Short mmCIF file of C-alpha atoms and ligand atoms in Angstrom, two decimals:
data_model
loop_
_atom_site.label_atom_id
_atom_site.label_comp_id
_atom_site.label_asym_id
_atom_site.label_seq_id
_atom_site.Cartn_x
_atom_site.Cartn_y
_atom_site.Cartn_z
CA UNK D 348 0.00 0.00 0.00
CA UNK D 349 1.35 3.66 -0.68
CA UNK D 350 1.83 5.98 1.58
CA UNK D 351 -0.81 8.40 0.65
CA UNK D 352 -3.09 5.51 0.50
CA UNK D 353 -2.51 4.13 4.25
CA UNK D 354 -2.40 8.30 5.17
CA UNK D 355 -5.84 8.48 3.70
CA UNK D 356 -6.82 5.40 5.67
CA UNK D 357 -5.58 6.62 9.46
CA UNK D 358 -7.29 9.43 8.34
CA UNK D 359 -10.19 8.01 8.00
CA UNK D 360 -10.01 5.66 10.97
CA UNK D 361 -9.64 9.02 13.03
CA UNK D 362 -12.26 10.91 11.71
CA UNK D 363 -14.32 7.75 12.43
CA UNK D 364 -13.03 7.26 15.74
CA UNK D 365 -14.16 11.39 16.28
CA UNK D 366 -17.31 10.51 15.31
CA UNK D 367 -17.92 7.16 17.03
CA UNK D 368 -17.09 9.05 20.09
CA UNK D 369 -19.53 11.54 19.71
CA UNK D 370 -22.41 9.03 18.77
CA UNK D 371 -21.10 7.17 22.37
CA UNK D 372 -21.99 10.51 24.09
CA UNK D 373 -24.83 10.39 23.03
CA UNK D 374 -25.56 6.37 23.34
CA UNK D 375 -28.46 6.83 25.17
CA UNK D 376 -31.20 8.71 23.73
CA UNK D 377 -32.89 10.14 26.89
CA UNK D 378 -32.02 10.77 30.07
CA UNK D 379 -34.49 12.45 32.57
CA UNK D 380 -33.59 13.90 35.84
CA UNK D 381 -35.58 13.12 38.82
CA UNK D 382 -35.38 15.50 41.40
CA UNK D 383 -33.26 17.69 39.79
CA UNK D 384 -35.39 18.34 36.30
CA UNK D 385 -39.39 18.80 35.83
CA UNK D 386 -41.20 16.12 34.16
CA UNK D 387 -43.56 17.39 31.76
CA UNK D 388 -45.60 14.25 30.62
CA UNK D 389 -45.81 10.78 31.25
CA UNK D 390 -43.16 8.98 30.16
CA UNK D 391 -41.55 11.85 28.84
CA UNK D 392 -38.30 11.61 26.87
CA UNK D 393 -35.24 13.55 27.48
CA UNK D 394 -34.39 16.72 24.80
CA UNK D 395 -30.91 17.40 23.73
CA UNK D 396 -30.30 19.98 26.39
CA UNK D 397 -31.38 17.02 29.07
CA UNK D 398 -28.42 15.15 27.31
CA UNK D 399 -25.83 17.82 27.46
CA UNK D 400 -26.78 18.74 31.75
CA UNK D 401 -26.25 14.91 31.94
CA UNK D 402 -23.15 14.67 30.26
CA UNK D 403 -21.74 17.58 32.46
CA UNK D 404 -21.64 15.75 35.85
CA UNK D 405 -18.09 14.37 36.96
CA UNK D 406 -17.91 10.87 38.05
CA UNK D 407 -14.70 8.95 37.40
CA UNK D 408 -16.59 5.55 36.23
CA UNK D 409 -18.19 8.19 33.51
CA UNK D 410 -14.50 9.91 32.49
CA UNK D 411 -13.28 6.10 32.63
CA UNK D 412 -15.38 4.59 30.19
CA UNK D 413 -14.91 7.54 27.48
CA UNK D 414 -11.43 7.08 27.93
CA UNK D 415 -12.55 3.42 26.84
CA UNK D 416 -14.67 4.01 24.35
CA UNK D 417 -12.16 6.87 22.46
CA UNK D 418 -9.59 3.73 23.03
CA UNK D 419 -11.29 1.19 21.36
CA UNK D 420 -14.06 3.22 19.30
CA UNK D 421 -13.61 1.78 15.94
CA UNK D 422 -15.83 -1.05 16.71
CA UNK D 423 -18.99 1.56 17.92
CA UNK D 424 -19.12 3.22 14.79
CA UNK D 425 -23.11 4.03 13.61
CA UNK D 426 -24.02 2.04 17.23
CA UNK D 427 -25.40 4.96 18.81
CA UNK D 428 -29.02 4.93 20.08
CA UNK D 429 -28.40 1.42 21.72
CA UNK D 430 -30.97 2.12 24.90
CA UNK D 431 -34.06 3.70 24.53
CA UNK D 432 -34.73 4.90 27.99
CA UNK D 433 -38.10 6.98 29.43
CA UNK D 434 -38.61 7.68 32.79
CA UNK D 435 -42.70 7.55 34.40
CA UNK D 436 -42.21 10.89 36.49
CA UNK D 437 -45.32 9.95 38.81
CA UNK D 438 -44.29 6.72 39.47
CA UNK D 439 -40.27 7.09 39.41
CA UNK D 440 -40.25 4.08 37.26
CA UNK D 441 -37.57 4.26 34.88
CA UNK D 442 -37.65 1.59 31.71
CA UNK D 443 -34.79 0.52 29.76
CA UNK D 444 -35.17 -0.87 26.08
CA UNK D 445 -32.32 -2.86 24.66
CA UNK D 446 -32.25 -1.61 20.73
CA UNK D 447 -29.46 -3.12 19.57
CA UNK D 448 -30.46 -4.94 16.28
CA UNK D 449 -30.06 -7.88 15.31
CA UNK D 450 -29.90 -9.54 19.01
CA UNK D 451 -29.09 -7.02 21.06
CA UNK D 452 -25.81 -8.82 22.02
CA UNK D 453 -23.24 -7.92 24.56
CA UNK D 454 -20.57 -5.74 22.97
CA UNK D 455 -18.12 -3.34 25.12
CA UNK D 456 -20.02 -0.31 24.16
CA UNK D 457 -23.36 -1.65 24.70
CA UNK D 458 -22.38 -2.86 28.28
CA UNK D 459 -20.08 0.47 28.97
CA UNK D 460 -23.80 2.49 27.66
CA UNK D 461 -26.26 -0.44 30.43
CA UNK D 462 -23.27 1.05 33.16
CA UNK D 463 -23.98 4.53 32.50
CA UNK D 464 -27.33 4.70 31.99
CA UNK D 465 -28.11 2.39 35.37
CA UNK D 466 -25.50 5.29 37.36
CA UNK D 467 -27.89 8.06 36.07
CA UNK D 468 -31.24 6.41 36.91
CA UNK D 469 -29.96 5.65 40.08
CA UNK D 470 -28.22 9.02 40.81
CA UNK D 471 -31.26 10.94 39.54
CA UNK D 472 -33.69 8.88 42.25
CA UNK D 473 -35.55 6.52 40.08
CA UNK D 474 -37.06 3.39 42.52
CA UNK D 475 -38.30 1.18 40.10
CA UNK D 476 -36.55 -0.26 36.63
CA UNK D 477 -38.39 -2.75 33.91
CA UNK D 478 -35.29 -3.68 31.46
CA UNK D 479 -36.84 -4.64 28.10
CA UNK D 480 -36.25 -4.98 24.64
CA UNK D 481 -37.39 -3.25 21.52
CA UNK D 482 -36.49 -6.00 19.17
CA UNK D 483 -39.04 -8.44 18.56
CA UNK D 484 -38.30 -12.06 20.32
CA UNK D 485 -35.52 -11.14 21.14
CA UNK D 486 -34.42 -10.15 25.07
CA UNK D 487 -30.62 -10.31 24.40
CA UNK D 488 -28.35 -13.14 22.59
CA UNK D 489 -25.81 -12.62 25.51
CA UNK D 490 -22.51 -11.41 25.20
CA UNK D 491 -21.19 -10.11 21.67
CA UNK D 492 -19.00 -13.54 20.60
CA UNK D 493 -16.79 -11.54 18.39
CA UNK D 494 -15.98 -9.44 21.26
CA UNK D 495 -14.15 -13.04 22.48
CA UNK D 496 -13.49 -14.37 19.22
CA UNK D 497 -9.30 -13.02 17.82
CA UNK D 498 -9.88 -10.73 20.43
CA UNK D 499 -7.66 -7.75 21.27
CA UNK D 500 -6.15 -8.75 24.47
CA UNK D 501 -6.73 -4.93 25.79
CA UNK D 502 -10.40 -4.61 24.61
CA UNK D 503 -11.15 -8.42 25.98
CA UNK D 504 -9.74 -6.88 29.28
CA UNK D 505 -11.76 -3.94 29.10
CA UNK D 506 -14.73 -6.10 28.24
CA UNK D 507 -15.18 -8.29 30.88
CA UNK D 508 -14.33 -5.75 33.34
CA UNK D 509 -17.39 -3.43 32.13
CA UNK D 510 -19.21 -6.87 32.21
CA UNK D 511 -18.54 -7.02 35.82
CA UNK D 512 -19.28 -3.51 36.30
CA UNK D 513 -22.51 -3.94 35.17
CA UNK D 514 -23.52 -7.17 37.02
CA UNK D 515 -22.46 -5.89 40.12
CA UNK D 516 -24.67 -2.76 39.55
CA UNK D 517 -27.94 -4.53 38.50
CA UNK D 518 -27.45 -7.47 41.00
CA UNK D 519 -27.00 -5.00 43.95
CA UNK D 520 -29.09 -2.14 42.63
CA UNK D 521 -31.59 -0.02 44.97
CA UNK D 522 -34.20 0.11 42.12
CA UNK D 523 -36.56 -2.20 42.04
CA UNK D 524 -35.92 -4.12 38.92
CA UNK D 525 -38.34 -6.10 36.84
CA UNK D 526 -37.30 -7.91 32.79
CA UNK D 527 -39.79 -7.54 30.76
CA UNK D 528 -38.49 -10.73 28.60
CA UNK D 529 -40.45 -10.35 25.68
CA UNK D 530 -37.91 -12.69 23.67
CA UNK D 531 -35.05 -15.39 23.34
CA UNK D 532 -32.67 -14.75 26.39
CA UNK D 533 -29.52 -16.89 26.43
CA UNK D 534 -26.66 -16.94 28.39
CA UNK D 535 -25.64 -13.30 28.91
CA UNK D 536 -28.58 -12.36 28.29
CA UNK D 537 -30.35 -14.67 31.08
CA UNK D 538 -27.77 -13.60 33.33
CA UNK D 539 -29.51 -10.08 33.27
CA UNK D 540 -32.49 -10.99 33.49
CA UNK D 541 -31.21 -13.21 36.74
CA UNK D 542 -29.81 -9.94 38.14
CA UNK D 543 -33.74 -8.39 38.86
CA UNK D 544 -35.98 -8.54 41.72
CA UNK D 545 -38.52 -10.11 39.16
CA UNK D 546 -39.04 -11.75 35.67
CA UNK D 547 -42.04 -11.81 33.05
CA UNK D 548 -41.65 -13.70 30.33
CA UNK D 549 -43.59 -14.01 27.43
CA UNK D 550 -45.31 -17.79 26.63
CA UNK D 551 -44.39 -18.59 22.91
CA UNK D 552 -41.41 -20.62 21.29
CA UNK D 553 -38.62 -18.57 23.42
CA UNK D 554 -35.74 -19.74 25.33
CA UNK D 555 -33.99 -18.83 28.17
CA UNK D 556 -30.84 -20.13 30.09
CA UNK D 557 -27.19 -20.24 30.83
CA UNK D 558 -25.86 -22.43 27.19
CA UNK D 559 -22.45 -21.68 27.57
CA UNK D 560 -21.32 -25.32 27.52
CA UNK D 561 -22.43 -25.48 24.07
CA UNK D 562 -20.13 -23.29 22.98
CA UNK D 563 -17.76 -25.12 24.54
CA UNK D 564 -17.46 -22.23 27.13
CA UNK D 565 -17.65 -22.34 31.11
CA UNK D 566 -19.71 -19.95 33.02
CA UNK D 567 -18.02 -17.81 35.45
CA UNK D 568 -18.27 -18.31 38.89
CA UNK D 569 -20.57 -15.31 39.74
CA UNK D 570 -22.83 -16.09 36.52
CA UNK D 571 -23.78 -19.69 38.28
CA UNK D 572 -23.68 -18.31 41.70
CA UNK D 573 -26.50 -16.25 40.23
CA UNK D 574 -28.07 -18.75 38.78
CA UNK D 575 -27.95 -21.43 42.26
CA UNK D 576 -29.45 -18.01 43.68
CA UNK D 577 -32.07 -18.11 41.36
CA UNK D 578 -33.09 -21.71 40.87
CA UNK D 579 -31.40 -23.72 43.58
CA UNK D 580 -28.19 -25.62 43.22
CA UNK D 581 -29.58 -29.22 41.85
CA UNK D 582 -31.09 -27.68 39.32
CA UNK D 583 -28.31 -25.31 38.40
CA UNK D 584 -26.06 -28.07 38.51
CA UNK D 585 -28.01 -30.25 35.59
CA UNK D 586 -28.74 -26.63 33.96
CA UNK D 587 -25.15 -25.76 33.88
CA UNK D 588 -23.50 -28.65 32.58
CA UNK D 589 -26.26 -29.25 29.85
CA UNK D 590 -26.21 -25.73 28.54
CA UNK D 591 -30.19 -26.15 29.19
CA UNK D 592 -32.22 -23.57 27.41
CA UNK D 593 -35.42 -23.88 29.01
CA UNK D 594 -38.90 -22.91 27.40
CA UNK D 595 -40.84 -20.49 29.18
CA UNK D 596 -42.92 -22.70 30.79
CA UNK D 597 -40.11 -25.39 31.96
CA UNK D 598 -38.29 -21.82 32.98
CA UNK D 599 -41.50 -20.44 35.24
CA UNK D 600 -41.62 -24.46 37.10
CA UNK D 601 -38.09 -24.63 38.04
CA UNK D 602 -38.39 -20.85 38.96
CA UNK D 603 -36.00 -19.05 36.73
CA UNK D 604 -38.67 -16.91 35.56
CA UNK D 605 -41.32 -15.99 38.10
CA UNK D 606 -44.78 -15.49 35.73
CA UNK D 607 -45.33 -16.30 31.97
CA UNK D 608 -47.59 -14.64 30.17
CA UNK D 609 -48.95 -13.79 26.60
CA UNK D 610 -46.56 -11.58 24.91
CA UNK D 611 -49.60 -9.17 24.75
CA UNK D 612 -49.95 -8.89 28.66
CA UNK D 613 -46.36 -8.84 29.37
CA UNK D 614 -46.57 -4.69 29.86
CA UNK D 615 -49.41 -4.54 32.00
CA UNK D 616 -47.92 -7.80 34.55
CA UNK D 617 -44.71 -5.88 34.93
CA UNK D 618 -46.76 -2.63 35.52
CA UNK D 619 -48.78 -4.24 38.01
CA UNK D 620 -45.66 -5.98 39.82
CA UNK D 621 -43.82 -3.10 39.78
CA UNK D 622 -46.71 -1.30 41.67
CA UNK D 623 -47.15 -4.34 44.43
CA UNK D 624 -43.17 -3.44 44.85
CA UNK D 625 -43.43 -0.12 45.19
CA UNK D 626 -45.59 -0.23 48.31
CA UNK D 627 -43.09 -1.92 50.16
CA UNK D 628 -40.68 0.37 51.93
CA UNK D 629 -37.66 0.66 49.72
CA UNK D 630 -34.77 1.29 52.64
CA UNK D 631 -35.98 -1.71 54.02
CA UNK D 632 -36.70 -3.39 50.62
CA UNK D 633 -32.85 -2.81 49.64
CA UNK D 634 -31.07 -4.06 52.48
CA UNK D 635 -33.17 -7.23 52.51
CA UNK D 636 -32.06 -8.13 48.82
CA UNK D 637 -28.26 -7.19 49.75
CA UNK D 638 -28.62 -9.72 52.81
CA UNK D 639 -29.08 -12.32 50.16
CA UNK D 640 -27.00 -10.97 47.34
CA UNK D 641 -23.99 -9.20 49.35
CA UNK D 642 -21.83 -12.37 49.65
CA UNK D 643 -22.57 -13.18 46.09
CA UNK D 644 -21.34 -9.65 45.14
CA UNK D 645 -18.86 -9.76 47.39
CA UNK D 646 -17.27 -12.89 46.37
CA UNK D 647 -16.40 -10.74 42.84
CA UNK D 648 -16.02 -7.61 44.54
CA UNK D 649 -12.89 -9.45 46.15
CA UNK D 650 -11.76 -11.37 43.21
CA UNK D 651 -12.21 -8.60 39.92
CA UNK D 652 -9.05 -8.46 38.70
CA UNK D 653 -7.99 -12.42 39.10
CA UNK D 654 -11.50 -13.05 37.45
CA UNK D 655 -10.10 -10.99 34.64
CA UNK D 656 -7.14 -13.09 34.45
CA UNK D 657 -8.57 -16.44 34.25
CA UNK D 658 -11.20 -15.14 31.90
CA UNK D 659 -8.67 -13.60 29.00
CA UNK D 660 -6.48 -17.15 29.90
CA UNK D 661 -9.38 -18.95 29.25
CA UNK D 662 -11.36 -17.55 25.88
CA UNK D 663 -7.42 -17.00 24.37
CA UNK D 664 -6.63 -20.61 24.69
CA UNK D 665 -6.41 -22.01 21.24
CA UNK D 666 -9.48 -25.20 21.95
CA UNK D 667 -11.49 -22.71 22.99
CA UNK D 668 -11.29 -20.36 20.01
CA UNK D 669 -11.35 -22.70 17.88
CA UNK D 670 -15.23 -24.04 19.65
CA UNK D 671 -16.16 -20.16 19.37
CA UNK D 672 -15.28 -19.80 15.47
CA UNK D 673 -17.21 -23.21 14.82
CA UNK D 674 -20.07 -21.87 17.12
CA UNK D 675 -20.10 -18.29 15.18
CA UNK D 676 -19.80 -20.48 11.77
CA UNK D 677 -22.95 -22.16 12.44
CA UNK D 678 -24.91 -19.00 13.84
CA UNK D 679 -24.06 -17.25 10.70
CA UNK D 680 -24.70 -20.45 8.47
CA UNK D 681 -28.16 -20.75 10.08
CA UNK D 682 -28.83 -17.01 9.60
CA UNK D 683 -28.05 -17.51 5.60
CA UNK D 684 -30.31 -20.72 5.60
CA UNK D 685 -33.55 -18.93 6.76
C1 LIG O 1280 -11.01 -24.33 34.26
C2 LIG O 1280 -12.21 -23.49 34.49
C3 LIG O 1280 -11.90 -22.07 34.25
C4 LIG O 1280 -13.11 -21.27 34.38
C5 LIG O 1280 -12.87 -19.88 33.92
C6 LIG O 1280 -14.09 -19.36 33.29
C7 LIG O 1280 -13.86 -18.02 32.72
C8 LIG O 1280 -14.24 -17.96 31.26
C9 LIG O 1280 -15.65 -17.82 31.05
C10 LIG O 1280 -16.02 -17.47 29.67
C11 LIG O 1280 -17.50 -17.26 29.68
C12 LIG O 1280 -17.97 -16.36 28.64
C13 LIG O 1280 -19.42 -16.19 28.80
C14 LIG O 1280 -20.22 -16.02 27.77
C15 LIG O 1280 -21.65 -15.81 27.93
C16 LIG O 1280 -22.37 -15.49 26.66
O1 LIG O 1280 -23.29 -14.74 26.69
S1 LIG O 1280 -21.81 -16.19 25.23
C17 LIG O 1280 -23.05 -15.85 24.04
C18 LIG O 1280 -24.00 -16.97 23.99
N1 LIG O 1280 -25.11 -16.67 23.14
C19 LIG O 1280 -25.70 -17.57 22.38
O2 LIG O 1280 -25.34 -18.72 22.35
C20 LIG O 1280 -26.83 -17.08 21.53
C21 LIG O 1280 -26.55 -17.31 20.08
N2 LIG O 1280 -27.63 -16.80 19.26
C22 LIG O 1280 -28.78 -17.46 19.07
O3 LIG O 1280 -29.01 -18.54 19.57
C23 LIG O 1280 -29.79 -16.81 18.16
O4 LIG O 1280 -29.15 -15.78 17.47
C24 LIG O 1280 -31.00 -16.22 18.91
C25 LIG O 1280 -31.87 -17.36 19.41
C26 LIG O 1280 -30.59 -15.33 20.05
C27 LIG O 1280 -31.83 -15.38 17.90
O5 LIG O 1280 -32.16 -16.16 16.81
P1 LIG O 1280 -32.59 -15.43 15.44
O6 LIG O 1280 -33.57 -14.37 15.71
O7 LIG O 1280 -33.01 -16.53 14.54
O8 LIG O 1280 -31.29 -14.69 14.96
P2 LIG O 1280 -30.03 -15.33 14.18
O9 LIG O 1280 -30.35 -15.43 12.73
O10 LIG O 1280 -29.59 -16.57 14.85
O11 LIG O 1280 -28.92 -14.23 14.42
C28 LIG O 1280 -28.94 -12.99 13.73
C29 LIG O 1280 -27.51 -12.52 13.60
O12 LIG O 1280 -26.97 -12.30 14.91
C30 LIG O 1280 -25.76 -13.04 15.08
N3 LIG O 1280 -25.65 -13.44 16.47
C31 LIG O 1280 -26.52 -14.12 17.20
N4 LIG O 1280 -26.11 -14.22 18.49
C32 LIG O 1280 -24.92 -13.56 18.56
C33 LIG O 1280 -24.00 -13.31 19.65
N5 LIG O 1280 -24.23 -13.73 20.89
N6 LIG O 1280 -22.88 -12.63 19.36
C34 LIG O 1280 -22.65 -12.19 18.09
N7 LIG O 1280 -23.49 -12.39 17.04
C35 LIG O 1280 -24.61 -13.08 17.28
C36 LIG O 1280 -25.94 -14.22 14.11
O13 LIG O 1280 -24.71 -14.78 13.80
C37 LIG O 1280 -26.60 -13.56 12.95
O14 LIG O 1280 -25.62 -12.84 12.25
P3 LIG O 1280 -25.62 -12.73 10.65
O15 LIG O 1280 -26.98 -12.27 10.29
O16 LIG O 1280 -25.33 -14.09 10.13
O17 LIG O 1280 -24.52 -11.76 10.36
#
């Protein structure tokens, strides 16, 4: 390649990079602030001017994660929009809708975007949050596999630590949390859903579970802790070794989910849940979930950066690449075939 040809290119790449920053700033399309700005309407979503008085406020996690997405940008570009977030100003019920076509999988910026926008509900007050998705049946496909497939060994770092981030926000949030799972939810993406106070799914030919062993992957300590939290540890132990994705009505008996419903009424349950919760002190409410999920939490809390370690040692061994690339084969073959 000539020079002027690879000059053009890192050209490009920057400009992109300046621009893929900018579209992380604004990730999120709303923000409202409870307590500190006026809600208009119900449900109201946040103006540009919302965006900028949220961007202003210092918090190191915040300057942290820009410093992560400038680093590793390239792989953000035209992702912007990811959340679509509106705030109930009555109620103080925040919900979150995963838009992040086509499965509304788990890439760096997505996760760094769930970390920020969960610090701003939470700093600006909201009690209650229904996580959701805008994609039809689909809750999430779990974490992005190219993220772990030839990964960069600095972005796989930087991955799994904003993975962790967010876990340990949702699983010991103060909100009151409810997933509206309104489609498929494997692996990562039942691990979220694990992480509420509450889960409705929709009845229908969905699937939800921790399949990791049929990528030929392990699940992390803290995502089966959650999941022995969730549905016992017999039943984790079968679930865990089989990759079992359970249908929504095997999930609600062994109590992974806790109601299925038509996909119709999914909305309304969560709205009526949420309001049962609401009644219930929320001091009081909190600390009795971090009773039960502290040690949990804290068993990662103490362990981050080894959990790191054995994760990158892991997914860069050369087996397990080469399970991920045949996995990722067949996704995409099956894609072409429909
Ligand atoms: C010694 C012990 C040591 C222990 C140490 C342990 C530490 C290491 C631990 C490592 C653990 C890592 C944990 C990982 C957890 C995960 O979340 S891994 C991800 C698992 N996810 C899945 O298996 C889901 C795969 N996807 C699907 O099954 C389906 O896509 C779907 C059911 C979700 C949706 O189906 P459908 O609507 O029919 O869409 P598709 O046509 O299948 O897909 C569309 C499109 O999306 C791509 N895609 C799907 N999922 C992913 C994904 N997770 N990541 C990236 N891309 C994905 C798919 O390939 C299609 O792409 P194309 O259209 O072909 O481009």
């Amino acid at each position: 390649m000539s020079m002027a040809s690879k000059s053009m290119l890192n050209a490009q790449a920057l400009a992109r990079s300046r621009l893929s920053y900018r579209c992380y700033n604004h990730l999120s399309k709303i923000h409202v602030g409870l307590g500190s700005t006026p809600y208009s309407t119900k449900n109201s979503k946040v103006t540009a001017s919302h965006q900028a008085h949220s961007l202003l406020s210092p918090c190191k996690l915040l300057s942290q994660q820009k410093a992560t997405a400038r680093k590793f940008s390239q792989r953000s570009l035209g992702q912007d929009n990811l959340l679509d977030v509106s705030v109930d100003s009555s109620s103080g019920v925040a919900t979150l809708k995963m838009q992040k076509p086509p499965v509304n999988s788990f890439s760096l910026e997505f996760l760094t975007s769930l970390c920020i926008n969960l610090d701003k509900l939470h700093s600006d007050g909201c009690r209650g949050l229904v996580i959701g998705s805008s994609l039809p049946k689909i809750f999430s496909a779990g974490l992005e596999i190219t993220e772990m497939y030839q990964p960069d060994e600095a972005r796989l770092r930087e991955f799994w630590r904003t993975l962790q981030e967010f876990w340990i926000k949702l699983y010991g949030s103060q909100m009151i949390t409810i997933a509206a799972i309104t489609g498929h939810s494997p692996a990562g993406g039942c691990l979220v859903s694990m992480c509420c106070d509450h889960r409705v799914m929709a009845d229908g030919k969905l699937t939800i579970g921790l399949n990791e062993t049929l990528l030929g992957i392990v699940a992390p300590r803290w995502f089966s802790d959650t999941l022995i939290n969730t549905v016992g540890h017999r039943e984790a132990e079968r679930a865990l070794q089989l990759g079992k994705l359970y249908s929504p009505q095997e999930a609600v008996a062994v109590g992974l989910v806790d109601q299925v419903v038509p996909l119709e009424s999914v909305a309304a349950t969560v709205e009526s849940t949420m309001a049962q919760w609401l009644k219930i002190p929320s001091h009081a409410r909190h600390l009795s979930k971090l009773q039960l999920r502290q040690p949990t939490l804290d068993r990662l809390l103490h362990t981050r950066q080894e959990d790191i370690d054995n994760f990158v040692s892991f997914i860069t061994k050369e087996s397990i690449q080469k399970s991920l690339g045949m996995y990722l084969a067949a996704l995409k073959q099956r894609s072409k075939a429909k």
